[in-house]
JSON list of C-alpha atoms in Angstrom, two decimals:
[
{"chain": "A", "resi": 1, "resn": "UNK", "atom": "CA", "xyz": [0.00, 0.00, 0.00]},
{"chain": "A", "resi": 2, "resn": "UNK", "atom": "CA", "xyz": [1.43, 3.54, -0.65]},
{"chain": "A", "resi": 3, "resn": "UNK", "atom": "CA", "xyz": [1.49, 6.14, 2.13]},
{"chain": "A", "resi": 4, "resn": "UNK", "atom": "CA", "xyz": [-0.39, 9.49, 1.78]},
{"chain": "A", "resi": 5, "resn": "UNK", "atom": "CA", "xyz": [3.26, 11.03, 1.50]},
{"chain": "A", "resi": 6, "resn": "UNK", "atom": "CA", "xyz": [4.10, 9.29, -1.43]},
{"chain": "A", "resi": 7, "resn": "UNK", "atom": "CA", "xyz": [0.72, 9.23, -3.39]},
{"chain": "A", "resi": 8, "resn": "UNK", "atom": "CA", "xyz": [1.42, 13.17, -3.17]},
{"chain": "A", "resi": 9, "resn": "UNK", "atom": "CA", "xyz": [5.31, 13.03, -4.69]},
{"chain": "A", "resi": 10, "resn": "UNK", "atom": "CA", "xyz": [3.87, 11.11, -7.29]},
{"chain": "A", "resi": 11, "resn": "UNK", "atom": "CA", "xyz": [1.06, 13.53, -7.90]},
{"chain": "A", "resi": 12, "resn": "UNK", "atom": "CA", "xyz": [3.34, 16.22, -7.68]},
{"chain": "A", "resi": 13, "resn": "UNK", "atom": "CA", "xyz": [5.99, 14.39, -10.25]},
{"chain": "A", "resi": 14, "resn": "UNK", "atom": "CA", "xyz": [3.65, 13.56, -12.93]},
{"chain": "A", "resi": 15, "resn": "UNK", "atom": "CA", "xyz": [1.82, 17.22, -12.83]},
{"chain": "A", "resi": 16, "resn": "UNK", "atom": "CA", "xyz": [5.10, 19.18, -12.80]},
{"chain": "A", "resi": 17, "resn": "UNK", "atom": "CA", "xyz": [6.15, 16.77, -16.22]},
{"chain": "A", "resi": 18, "resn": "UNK", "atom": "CA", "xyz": [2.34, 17.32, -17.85]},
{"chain": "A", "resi": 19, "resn": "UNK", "atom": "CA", "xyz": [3.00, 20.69, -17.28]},
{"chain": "A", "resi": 20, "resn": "UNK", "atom": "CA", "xyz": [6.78, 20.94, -18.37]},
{"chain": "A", "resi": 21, "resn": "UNK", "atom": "CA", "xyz": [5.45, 18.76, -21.35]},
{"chain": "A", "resi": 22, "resn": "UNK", "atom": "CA", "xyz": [2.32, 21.47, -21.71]},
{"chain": "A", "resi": 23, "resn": "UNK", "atom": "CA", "xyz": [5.02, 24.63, -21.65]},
{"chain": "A", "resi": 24, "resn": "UNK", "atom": "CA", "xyz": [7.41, 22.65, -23.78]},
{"chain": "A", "resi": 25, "resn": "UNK", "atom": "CA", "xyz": [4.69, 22.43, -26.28]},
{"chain": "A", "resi": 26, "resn": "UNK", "atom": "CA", "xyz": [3.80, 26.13, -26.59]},
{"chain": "A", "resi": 27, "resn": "UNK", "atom": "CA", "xyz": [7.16, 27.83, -26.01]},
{"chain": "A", "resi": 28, "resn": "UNK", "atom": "CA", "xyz": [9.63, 25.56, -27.67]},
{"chain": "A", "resi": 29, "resn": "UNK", "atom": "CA", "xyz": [11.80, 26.19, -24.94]},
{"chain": "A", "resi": 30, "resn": "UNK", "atom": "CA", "xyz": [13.25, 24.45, -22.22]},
{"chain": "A", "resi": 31, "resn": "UNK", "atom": "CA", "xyz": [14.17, 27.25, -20.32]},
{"chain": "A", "resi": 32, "resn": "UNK", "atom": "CA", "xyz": [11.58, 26.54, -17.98]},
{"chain": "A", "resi": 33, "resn": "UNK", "atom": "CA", "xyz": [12.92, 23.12, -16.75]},
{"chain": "A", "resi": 34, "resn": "UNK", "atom": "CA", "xyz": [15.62, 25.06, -15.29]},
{"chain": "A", "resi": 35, "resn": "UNK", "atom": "CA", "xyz": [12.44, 26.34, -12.54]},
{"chain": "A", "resi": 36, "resn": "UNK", "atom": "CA", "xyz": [10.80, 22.99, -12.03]},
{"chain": "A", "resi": 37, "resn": "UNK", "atom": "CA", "xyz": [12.83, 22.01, -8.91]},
{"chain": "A", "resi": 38, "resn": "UNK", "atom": "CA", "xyz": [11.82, 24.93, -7.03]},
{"chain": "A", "resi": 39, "resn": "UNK", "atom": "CA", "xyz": [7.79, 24.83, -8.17]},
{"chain": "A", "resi": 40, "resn": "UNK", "atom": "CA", "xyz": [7.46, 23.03, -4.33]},
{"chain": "A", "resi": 41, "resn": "UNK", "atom": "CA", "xyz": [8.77, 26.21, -2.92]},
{"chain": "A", "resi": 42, "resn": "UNK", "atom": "CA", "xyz": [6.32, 28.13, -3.83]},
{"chain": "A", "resi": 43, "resn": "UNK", "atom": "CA", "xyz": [3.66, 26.30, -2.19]},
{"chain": "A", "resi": 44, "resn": "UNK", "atom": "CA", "xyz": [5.39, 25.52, 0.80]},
{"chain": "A", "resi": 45, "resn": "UNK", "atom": "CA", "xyz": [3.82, 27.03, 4.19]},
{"chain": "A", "resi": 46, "resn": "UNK", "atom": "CA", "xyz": [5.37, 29.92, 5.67]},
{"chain": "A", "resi": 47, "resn": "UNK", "atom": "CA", "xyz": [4.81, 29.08, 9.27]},
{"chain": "A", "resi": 48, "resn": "UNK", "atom": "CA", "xyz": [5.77, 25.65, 9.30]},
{"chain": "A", "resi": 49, "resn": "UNK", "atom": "CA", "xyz": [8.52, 26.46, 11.52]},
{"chain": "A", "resi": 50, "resn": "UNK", "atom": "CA", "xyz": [6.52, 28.17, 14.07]},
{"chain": "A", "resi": 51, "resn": "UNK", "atom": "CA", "xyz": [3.89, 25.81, 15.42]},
{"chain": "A", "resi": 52, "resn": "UNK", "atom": "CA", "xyz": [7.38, 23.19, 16.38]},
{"chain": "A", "resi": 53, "resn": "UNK", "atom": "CA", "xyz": [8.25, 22.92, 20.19]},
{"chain": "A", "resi": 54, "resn": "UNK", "atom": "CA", "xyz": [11.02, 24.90, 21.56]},
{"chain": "A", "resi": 55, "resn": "UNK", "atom": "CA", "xyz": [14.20, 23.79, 21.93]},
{"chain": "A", "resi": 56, "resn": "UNK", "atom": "CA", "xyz": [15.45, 22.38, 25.15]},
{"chain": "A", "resi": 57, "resn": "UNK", "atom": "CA", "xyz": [18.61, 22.42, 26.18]},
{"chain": "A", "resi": 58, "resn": "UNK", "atom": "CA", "xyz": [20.68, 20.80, 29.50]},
{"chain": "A", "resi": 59, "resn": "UNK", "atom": "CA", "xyz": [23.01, 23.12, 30.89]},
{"chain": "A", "resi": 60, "resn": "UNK", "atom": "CA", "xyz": [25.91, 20.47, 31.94]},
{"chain": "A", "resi": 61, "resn": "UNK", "atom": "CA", "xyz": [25.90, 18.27, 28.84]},
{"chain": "A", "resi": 62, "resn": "UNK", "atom": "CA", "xyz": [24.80, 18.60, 25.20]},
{"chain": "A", "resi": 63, "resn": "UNK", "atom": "CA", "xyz": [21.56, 16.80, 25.42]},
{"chain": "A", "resi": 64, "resn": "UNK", "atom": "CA", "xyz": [18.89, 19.00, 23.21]},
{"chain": "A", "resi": 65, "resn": "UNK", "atom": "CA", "xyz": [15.55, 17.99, 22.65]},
{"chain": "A", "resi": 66, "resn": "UNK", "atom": "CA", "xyz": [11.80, 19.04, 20.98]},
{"chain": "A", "resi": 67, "resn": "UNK", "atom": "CA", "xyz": [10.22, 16.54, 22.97]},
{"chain": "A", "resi": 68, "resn": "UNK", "atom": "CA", "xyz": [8.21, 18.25, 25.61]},
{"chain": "A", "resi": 69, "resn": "UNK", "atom": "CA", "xyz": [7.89, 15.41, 27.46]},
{"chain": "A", "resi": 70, "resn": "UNK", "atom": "CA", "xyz": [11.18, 16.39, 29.06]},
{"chain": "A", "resi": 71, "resn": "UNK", "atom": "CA", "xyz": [11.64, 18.49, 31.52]},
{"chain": "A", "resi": 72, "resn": "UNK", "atom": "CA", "xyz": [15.16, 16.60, 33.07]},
{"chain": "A", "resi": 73, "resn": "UNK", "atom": "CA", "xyz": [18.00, 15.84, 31.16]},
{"chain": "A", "resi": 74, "resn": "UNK", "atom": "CA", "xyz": [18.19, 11.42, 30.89]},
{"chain": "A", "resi": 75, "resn": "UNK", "atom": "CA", "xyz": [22.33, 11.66, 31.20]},
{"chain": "A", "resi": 76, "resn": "UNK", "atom": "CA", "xyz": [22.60, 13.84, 34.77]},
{"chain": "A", "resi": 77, "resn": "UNK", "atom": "CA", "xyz": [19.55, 14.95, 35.75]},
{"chain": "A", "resi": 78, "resn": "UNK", "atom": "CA", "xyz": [19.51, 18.33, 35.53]},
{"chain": "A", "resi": 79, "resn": "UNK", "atom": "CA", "xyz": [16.37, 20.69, 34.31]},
{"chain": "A", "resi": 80, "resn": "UNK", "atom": "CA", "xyz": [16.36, 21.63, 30.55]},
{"chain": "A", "resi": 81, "resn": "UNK", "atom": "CA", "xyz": [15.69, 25.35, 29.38]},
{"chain": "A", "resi": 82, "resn": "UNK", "atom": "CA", "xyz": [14.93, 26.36, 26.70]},
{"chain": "A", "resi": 83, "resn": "UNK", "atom": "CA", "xyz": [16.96, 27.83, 23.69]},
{"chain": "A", "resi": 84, "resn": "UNK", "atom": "CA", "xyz": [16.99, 31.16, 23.07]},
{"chain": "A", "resi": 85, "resn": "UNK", "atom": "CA", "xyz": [18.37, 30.73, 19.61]},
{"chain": "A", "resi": 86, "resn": "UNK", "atom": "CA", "xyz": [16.05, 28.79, 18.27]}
]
């Protein structure tokens, strides 16, 4: 069975060639394949980034985590803040 993740690359494949195809077709060019890679780009969301957990960070070791199941770090202990730096 194929995943909801894949069904859409493959949608998104076979448009962006019918439509390369399509352009091909009336411009004679293929100028226009050099902007096919970044077609996803344009419909990407904006705030994708900002609905994420914070970072969280232990102050003795390196452990960092988005999990906010964690509030102590699993190697010494000690509380996690969070990142300022996102």
């Amino acid at each position: 069975m194929v995943g909801s993740r894949t069904l859409t690359a493959l949608v998104g494949i076979v448009g962006s060639l019918a439509l390369s195809v399509l352009l091909y077709a009336y411009t004679d060019s293929l100028l226009f394949f050099l902007f096919v890679p970044f077609i996803p780009f344009l419909f990407a969301r904006r705030d994708e980034g900002t609905n994420r957990p914070p970072i969280r960070e232990c102050s003795r070791c390196e452990f960092t985590t988005r999990n906010p199941e964690f509030e102590y770090c699993p190697r010494d202990g000690s509380r996690l803040y969070e990142r300022t730096d996102n």
